[in-house]
Structures are given as C-alpha cells and as structure tokens.
Coordinates of C-alpha atoms and ligand atoms in Angstrom, one line a residue:
X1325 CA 36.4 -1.9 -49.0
X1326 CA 40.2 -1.9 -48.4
X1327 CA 40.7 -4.8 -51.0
X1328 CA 38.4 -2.9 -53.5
X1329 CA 40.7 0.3 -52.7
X1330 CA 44.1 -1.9 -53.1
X1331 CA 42.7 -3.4 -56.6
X1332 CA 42.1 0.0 -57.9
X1333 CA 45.7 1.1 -56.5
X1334 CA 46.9 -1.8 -58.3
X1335 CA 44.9 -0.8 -61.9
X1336 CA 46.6 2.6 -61.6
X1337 CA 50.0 2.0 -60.8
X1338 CA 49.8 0.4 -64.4
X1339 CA 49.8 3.6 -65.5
X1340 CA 50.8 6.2 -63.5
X1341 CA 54.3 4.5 -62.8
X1342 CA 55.8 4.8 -65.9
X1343 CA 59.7 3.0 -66.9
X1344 CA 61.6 6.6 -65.9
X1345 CA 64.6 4.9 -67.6
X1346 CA 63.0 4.6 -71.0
X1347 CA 61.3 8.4 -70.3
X1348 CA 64.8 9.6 -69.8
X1349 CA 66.2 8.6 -72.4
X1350 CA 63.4 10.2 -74.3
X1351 CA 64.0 13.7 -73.1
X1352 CA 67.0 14.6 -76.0
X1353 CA 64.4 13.1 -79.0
X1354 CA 61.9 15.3 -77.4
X1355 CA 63.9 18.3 -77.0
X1356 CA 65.2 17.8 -81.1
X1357 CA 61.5 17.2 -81.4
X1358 CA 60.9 20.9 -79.9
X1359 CA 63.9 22.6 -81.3
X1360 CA 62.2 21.0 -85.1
X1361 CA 58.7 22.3 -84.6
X1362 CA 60.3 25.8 -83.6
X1363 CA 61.7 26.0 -86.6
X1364 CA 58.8 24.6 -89.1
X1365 CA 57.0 27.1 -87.4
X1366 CA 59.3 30.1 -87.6
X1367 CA 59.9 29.1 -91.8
X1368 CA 56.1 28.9 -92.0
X1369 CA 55.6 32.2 -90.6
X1370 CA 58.0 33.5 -93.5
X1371 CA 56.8 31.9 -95.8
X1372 CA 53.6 33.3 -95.6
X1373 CA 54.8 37.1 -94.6
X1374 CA 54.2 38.0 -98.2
X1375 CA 56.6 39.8 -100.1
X1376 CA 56.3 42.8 -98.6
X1377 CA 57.6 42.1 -95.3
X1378 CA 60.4 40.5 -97.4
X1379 CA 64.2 42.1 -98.6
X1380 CA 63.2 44.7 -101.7
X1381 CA 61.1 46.9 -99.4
X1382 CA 63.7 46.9 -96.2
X1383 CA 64.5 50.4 -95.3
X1384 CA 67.0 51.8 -93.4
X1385 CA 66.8 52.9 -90.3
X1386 CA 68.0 56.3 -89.5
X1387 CA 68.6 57.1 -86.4
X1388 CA 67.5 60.4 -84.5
X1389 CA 69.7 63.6 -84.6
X1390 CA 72.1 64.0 -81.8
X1391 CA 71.9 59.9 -81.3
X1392 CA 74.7 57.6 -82.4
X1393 CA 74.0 54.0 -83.3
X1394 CA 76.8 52.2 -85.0
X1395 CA 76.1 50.4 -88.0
X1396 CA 76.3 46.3 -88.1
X1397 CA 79.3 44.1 -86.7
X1398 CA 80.7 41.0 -87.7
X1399 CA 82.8 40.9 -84.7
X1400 CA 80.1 39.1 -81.6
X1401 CA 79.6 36.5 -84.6
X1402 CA 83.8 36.1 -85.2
X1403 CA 83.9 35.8 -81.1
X1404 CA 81.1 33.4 -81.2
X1405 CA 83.5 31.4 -83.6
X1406 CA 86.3 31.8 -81.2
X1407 CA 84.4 30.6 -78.0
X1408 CA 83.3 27.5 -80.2
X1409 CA 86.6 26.8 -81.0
X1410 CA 88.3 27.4 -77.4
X1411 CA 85.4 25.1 -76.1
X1412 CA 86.0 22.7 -78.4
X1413 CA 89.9 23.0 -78.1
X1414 CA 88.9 22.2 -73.9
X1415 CA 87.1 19.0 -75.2
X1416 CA 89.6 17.5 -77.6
X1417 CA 92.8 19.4 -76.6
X1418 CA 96.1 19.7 -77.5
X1419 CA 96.3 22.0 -81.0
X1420 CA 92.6 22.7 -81.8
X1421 CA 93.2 24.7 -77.9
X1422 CA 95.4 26.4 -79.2
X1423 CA 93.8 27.1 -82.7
X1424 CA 90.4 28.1 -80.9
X1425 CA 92.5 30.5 -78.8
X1426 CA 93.7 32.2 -81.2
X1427 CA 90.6 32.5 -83.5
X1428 CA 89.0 34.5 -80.0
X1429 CA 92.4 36.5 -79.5
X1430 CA 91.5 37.6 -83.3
X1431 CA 88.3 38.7 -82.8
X1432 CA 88.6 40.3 -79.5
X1433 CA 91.3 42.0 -81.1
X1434 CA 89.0 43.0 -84.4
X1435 CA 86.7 44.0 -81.9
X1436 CA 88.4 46.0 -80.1
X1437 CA 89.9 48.0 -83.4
X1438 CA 86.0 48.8 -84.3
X1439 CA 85.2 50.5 -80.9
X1440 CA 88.3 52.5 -80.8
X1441 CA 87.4 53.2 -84.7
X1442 CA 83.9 54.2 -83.4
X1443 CA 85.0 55.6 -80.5
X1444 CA 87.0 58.3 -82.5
X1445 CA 84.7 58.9 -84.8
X1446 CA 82.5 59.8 -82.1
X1447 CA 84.9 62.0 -80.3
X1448 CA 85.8 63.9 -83.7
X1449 CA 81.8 65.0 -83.9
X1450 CA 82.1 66.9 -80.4
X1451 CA 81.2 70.6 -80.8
X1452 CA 81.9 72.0 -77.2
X1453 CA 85.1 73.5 -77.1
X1454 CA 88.0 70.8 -75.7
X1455 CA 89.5 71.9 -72.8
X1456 CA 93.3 72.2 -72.8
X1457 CA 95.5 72.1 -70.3
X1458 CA 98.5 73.9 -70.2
X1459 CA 100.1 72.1 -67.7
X1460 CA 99.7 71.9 -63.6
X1461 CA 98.9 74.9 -61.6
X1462 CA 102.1 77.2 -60.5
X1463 CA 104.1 75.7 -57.9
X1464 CA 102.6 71.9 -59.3
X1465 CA 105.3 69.7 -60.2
X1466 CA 103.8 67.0 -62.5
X1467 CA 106.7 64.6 -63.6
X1468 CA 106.0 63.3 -67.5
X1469 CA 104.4 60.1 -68.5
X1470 CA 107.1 56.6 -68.6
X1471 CA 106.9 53.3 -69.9
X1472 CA 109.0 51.9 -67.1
X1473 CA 106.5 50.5 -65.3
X1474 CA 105.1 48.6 -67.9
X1475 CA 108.0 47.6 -69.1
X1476 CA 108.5 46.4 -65.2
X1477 CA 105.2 44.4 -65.3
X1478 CA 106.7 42.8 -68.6
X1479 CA 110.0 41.5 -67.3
X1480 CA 108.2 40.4 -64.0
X1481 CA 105.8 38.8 -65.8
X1482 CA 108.4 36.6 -67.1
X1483 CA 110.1 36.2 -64.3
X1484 CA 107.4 34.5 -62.1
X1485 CA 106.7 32.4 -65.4
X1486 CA 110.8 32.0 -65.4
X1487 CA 109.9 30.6 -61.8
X1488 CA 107.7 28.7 -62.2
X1489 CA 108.7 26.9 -65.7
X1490 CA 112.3 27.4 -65.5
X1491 CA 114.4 27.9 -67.9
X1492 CA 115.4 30.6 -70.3
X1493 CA 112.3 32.7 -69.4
X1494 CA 113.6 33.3 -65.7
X1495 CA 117.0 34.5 -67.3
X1496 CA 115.0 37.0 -70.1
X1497 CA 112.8 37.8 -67.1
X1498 CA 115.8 39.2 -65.3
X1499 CA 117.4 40.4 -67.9
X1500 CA 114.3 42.7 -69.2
X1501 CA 113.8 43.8 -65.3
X1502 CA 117.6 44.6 -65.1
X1503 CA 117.3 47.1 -68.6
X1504 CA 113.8 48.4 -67.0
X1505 CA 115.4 49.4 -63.8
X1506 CA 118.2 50.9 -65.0
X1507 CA 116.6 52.9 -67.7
X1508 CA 114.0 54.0 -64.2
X1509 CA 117.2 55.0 -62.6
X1510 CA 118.8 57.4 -65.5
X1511 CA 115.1 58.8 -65.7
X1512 CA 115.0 59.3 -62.1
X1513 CA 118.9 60.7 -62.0
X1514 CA 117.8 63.2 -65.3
X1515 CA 115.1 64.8 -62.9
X1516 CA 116.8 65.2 -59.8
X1517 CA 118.8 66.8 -62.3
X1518 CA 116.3 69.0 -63.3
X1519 CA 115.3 69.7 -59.6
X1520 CA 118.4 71.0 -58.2
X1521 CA 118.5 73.1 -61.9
X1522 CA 115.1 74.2 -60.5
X1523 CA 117.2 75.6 -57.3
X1524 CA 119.1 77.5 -59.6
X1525 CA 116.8 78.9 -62.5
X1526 CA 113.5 78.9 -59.8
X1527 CA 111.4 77.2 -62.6
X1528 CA 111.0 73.1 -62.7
X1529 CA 111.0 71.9 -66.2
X1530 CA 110.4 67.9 -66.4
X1531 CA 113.0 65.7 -68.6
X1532 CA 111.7 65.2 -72.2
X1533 CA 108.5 62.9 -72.7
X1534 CA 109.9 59.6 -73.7
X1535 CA 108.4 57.9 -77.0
X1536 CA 107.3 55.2 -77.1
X1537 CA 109.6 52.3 -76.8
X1538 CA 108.7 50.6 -79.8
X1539 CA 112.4 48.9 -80.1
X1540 CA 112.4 48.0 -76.4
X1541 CA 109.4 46.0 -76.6
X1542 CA 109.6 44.4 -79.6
X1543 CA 113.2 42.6 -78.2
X1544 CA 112.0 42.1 -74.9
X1545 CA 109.0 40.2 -76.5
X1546 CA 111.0 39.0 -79.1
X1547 CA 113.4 37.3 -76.0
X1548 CA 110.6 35.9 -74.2
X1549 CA 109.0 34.1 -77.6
X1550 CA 112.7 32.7 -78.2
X1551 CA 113.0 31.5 -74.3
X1552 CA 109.6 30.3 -74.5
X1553 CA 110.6 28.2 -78.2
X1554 CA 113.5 27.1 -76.4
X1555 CA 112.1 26.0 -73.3
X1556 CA 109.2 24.0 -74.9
X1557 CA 111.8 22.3 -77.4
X1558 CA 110.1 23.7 -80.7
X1559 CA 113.1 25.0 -81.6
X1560 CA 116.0 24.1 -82.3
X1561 CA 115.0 20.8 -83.2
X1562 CA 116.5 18.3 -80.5
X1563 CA 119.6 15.8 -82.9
X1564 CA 120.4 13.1 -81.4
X1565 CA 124.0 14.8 -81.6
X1566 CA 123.3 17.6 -79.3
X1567 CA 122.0 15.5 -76.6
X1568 CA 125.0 12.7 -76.9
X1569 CA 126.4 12.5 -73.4
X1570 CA 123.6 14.6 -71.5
X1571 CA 124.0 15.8 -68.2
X1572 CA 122.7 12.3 -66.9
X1573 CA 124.7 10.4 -69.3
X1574 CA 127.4 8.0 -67.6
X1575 CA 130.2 6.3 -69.7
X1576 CA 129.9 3.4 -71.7
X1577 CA 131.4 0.6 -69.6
X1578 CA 133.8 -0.3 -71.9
X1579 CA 133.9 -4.1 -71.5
X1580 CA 129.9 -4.0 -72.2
X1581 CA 130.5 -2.3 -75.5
X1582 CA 133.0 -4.9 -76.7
X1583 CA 130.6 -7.6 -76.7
X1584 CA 129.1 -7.0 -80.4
X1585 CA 124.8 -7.1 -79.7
X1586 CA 124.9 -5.1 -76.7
X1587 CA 124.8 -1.9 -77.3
X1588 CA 121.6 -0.2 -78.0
X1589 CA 120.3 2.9 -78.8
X1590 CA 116.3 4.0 -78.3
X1591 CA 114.9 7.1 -78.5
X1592 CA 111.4 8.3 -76.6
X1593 CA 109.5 10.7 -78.7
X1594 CA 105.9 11.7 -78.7
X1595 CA 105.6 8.8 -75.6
X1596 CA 106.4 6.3 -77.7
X1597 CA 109.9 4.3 -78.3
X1598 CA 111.3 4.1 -81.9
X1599 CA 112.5 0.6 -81.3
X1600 CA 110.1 -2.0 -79.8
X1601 CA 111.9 -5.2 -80.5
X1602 CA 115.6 -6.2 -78.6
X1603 CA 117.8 -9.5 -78.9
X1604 CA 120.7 -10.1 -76.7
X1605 CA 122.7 -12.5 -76.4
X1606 CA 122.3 -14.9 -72.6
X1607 CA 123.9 -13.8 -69.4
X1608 CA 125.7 -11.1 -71.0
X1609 CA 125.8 -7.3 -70.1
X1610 CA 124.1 -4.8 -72.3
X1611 CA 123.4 -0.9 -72.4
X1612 CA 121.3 1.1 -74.0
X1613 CA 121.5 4.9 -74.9
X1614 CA 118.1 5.9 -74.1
X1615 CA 117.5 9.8 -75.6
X1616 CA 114.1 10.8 -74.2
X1617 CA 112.9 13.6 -77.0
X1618 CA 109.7 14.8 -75.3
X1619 CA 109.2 18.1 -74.1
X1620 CA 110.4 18.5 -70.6
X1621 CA 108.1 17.4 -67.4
X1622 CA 107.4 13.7 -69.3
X1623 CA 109.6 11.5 -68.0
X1624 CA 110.4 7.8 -69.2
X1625 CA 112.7 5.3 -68.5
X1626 CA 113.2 1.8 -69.6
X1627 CA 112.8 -1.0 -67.3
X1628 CA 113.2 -4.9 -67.9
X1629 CA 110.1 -7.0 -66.1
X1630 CA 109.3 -10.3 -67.0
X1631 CA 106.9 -11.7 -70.1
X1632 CA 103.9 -10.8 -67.9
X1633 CA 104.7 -7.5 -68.2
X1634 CA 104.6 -6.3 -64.3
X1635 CA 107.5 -8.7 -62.7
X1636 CA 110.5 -5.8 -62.6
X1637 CA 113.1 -7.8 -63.4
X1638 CA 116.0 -4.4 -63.8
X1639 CA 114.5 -1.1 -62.9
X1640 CA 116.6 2.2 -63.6
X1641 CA 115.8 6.0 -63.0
X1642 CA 113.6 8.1 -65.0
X1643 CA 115.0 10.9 -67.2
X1644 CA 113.3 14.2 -68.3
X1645 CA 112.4 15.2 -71.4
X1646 CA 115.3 17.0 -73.5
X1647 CA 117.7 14.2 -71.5
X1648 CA 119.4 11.4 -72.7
X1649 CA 121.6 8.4 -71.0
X1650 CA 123.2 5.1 -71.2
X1651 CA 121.5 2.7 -68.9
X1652 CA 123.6 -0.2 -68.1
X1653 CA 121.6 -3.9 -67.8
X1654 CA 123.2 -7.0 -66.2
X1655 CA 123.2 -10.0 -68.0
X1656 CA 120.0 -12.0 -68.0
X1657 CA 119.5 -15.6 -68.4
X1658 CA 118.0 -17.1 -71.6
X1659 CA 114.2 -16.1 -71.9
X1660 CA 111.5 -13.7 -73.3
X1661 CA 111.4 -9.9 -71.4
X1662 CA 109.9 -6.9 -72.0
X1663 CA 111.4 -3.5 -71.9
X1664 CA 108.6 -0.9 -71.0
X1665 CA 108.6 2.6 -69.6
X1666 CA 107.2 2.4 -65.8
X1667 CA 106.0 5.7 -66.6
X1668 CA 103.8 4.7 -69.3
X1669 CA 103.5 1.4 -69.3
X1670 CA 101.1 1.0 -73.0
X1671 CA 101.5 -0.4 -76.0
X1672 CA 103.7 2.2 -77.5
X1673 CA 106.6 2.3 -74.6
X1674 CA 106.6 -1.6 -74.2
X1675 CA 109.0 -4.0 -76.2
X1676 CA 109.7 -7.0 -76.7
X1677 CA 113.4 -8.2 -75.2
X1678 CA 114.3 -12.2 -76.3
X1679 CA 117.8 -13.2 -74.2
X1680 CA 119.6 -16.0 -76.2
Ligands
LIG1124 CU1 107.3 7.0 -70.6

C-alpha cells in the first residue's frame, strides 16, 4: 500500500512541481500577453459599435442650471508628461532630471493658471450681494497687509542654502535678510508714528498699503540665480588664467623649472584629465600645475603609483573643484609609472608617466 501510495506521489510530482524559474520568467510575456488581448478586445468592441455610437452623432453635454462643470483640460495629460520625465530624469540622471523637472514645473504652473481662470469665472457669476467691509470695528486697530515676511522667508531661504552650500548664496542670503529687516523696521517706525499721532488726533490711521514689491523681488531673485551660477561654476566660465596661482597654489621651485621637460601642466575637467601621457627625464624633479575644473565638492589629485597601477609611489593632497596647484614630484628612477587620480582611479584620470 505505502509503495503503491509513494509511486503515485512520484507520477504526480511530474507534474505538479513545475521549473518555477522558467514560470517566472514567464510572468512579463504573460502579462504583455494580457495587456494585448485587452486591447484586441477593446478595438473589437469599436469596431463593431456601428457608426452611431461613433464621432458625427457626439453631443454635447450640457450641464444642469445652477451646476458648474469646466470644460476639457490638457493640463493632468501635460503633468503626466512631466512625472514621466522627472521619473525618467531619477533613472538616467543628470540633465534629463532636470529637463523632466521643469516640463512638471510647466504644467503645474499651466495648471494652476486654469483654476484660478475658472475660479474667477466662477466667482464673477455670484448673485448674492458681496459683503464689504469697511474696515475693523471702532476701537479695532488692524495694521495693513506687508511683504516683509515673505520677503524674510526669501532671504532665509537662501541663507540656510548659503549654509549649507556655501558660497555666494550665504552672502545674498544675508544681504536680502539685511534689506528685509530694515525695510520691517521703517514700516514698524512709520506706525508707531501713526500711534502716538493717534494720541493726538484720537483716530488711528495705518501707514499706506505697500504695493507690491515687484522690483524687490525680481533683484533679490535675480542675486540668488547669479550666486547660484556662480557657485556651481556655470558662469563665468573657469580660464585657466583666473585660477593661475589658486589659493592652494605654492611657487614653482625654481631649480625644478629650469630643467627643460619638467614642468607640466594638466587640467581635470568633467573627471577626466586632458593630458594622459608624461615623459620625464630619470632622477630628476618635476612639477605639475594641476587646475582641477570641476564643479566644487569633486576632488582629484594626481598621484604617481607604480605600472601596476595600485603601488603609490608619490602621493599628494586632493584639491577641490574651482582649485588649482603646482604639485612638486621628486625625481624617480628610470621606469614606466602611472599618474592617476586616487579619487577616481578609471580609465579617464589614469596616465601613463615613462622616466628616462
Ligand atoms: Cu579625480
């Protein structure tokens, strides 16, 4: 019984225990195989609607009285674009981020300007009479509306950014909180003004209603693009002029740089040195003016190791991006080097160095 029971166990493991690798790797075809059938099914089904069910008949719809349904909007489809492209801009990175940001900044944006355009137009249909205040109750003083304090969150805003990145933001952070607060202080001064007037005349008028500080904004927001171009290195373009001598730069020793063949200049830019291939003459001192023209925060340097690439043979100190120095190298016996960034130690930061 038992050996019938494990034969007929065996028979149907056969099939019931199927390769759930294989299966797997079924489950995408299947799912196309789905998503396909759904939509042979859904063109069949229009394709035999018949023409009335079809465009010349559509009619439409007009909605009841005292109900407001906006028409059609382009802008969940433009947004849907946007999310795409930020998602996408997460996958691959770099400028397509940036582009897919900006696509959904758009449309949010677009959006936005169709419900405040609805919005008004359904405001401007009210019948009941608005009710208008005159102004607070007697012996209410209500001080008038100020852009101070957005202005504040503005130049704060740039501030802790200022902090955090450094840079020019932190000084057109302070610099935008320093015109806010004084600005907040002549209003404040203009209505204690008006308060101890109030003593005087027994009636508490408040200073004029500012307008809005179109100007204001538009430098402040002008600065902070400028610090922020500045900052990142987009602009100016980085010479090698302006960063001669750097703040790490240390002089040419000037018994190095009479030797002709041993002085070199490389430059680091988009992590990837413009020179990759050095000779120098044997058991003589060299330097090399290494500008690194990355954005700040990637740092490089150039080391000497050994053929194998790993041995360090002559380390020296990183620089930052937007710094440049001379790095001085002692004189190496005859043989084949590399030069590579320990940062980055690929293809692109690692040359060759023969000593002759
Ligand atoms: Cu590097």
């Amino acid at each position: 019984m038992q050996e019938l029971w494990q034969s007929i166990l065996d028979l149907l493991s056969k099939v019931v225990t199927p390769d759930w690798g294989e299966l797997i790797a079924l489950i995408p075809i299947a799912l196309l195989a789905i998503v396909l059938f759904f939509f042979a099914l859904t063109i069949r089904a229009y394709a035999g609607a018949g023409p009335t069910r079809r465009a010349p008949a559509r009619l439409t719809p007009i909605a009841p009285p005292d109900l407001h349904m906006p028409g059609g909007s382009y802008a969940p489809i433009f947004a849907a674009v946007g999310v795409s492209g930020l998602l996408w801009g997460l996958v691959v990175g770099g400028t397509a981020l940036w582009i897919g940001l900006t696509i959904l900044v758009l449309a949010l944006l677009y959006w936005g300007r169709e419900a405040i355009r609805d919005y008004d137009h359904a405001t401007h249909v009210e019948t009941l009479p608005a009710v208008i205040h005159a102004g607070p109750p007697p012996g209410v003083h209500m001080p008038g509306p100020s852009f101070r304090p957005l202005l504040g969150a503005l130049g704060v805003t740039s501030l802790l950014g200022g902090l955090v990145a450094g840079g020019w933001l932190l000084a057109v952070g302070v610099i935008i909180l320093v015109m806010t607060l004084v600005g907040w202080l002549v209003d404040a001064k203009a209505e204690y003004a008006k308060t101890v007037e109030a003593d005087r005349t027994g009636h508490l008028e408040n200073i004029p209603a500012p307008v809005w500080p179109r100007r204001l904004l538009q430098v402040a927001v002008a600065l902070i693009v400028v610090a922020v171009l500045v900052d990142t290195g987009i602009f100016p373009p980085r010479s090698s002029d302006s960063t001669a001598g750097g703040a790490t730069g240390s002089p040419v020793p000037s018994g190095a740089a009479a030797t002709p063949g041993t002085a070199f200049e490389i430059t680091a830019k988009a992590i990837a040195f413009d020179t990759l291939d050095l000779t120098v003459p044997a058991n003589t001192p060299f330097t090399i003016k290494f500008t690194n023209e990355d954005p700040p925060g990637v740092l490089h340097d150039v080391d000497i190791r050994a053929g194998d690439k790993t041995s360090v043979v002559q380390d020296q100190d990183v620089i930052n991006g937007g710094d440049s120095v001379t790095y001085s190298y002692q004189g190496l016996p005859s043989g084949s080097y590399v030069f590579i960034c320990s940062i980055h130690p690929i293809p692109g930061m690692t040359g060759t160095l023969t000593v002759k």
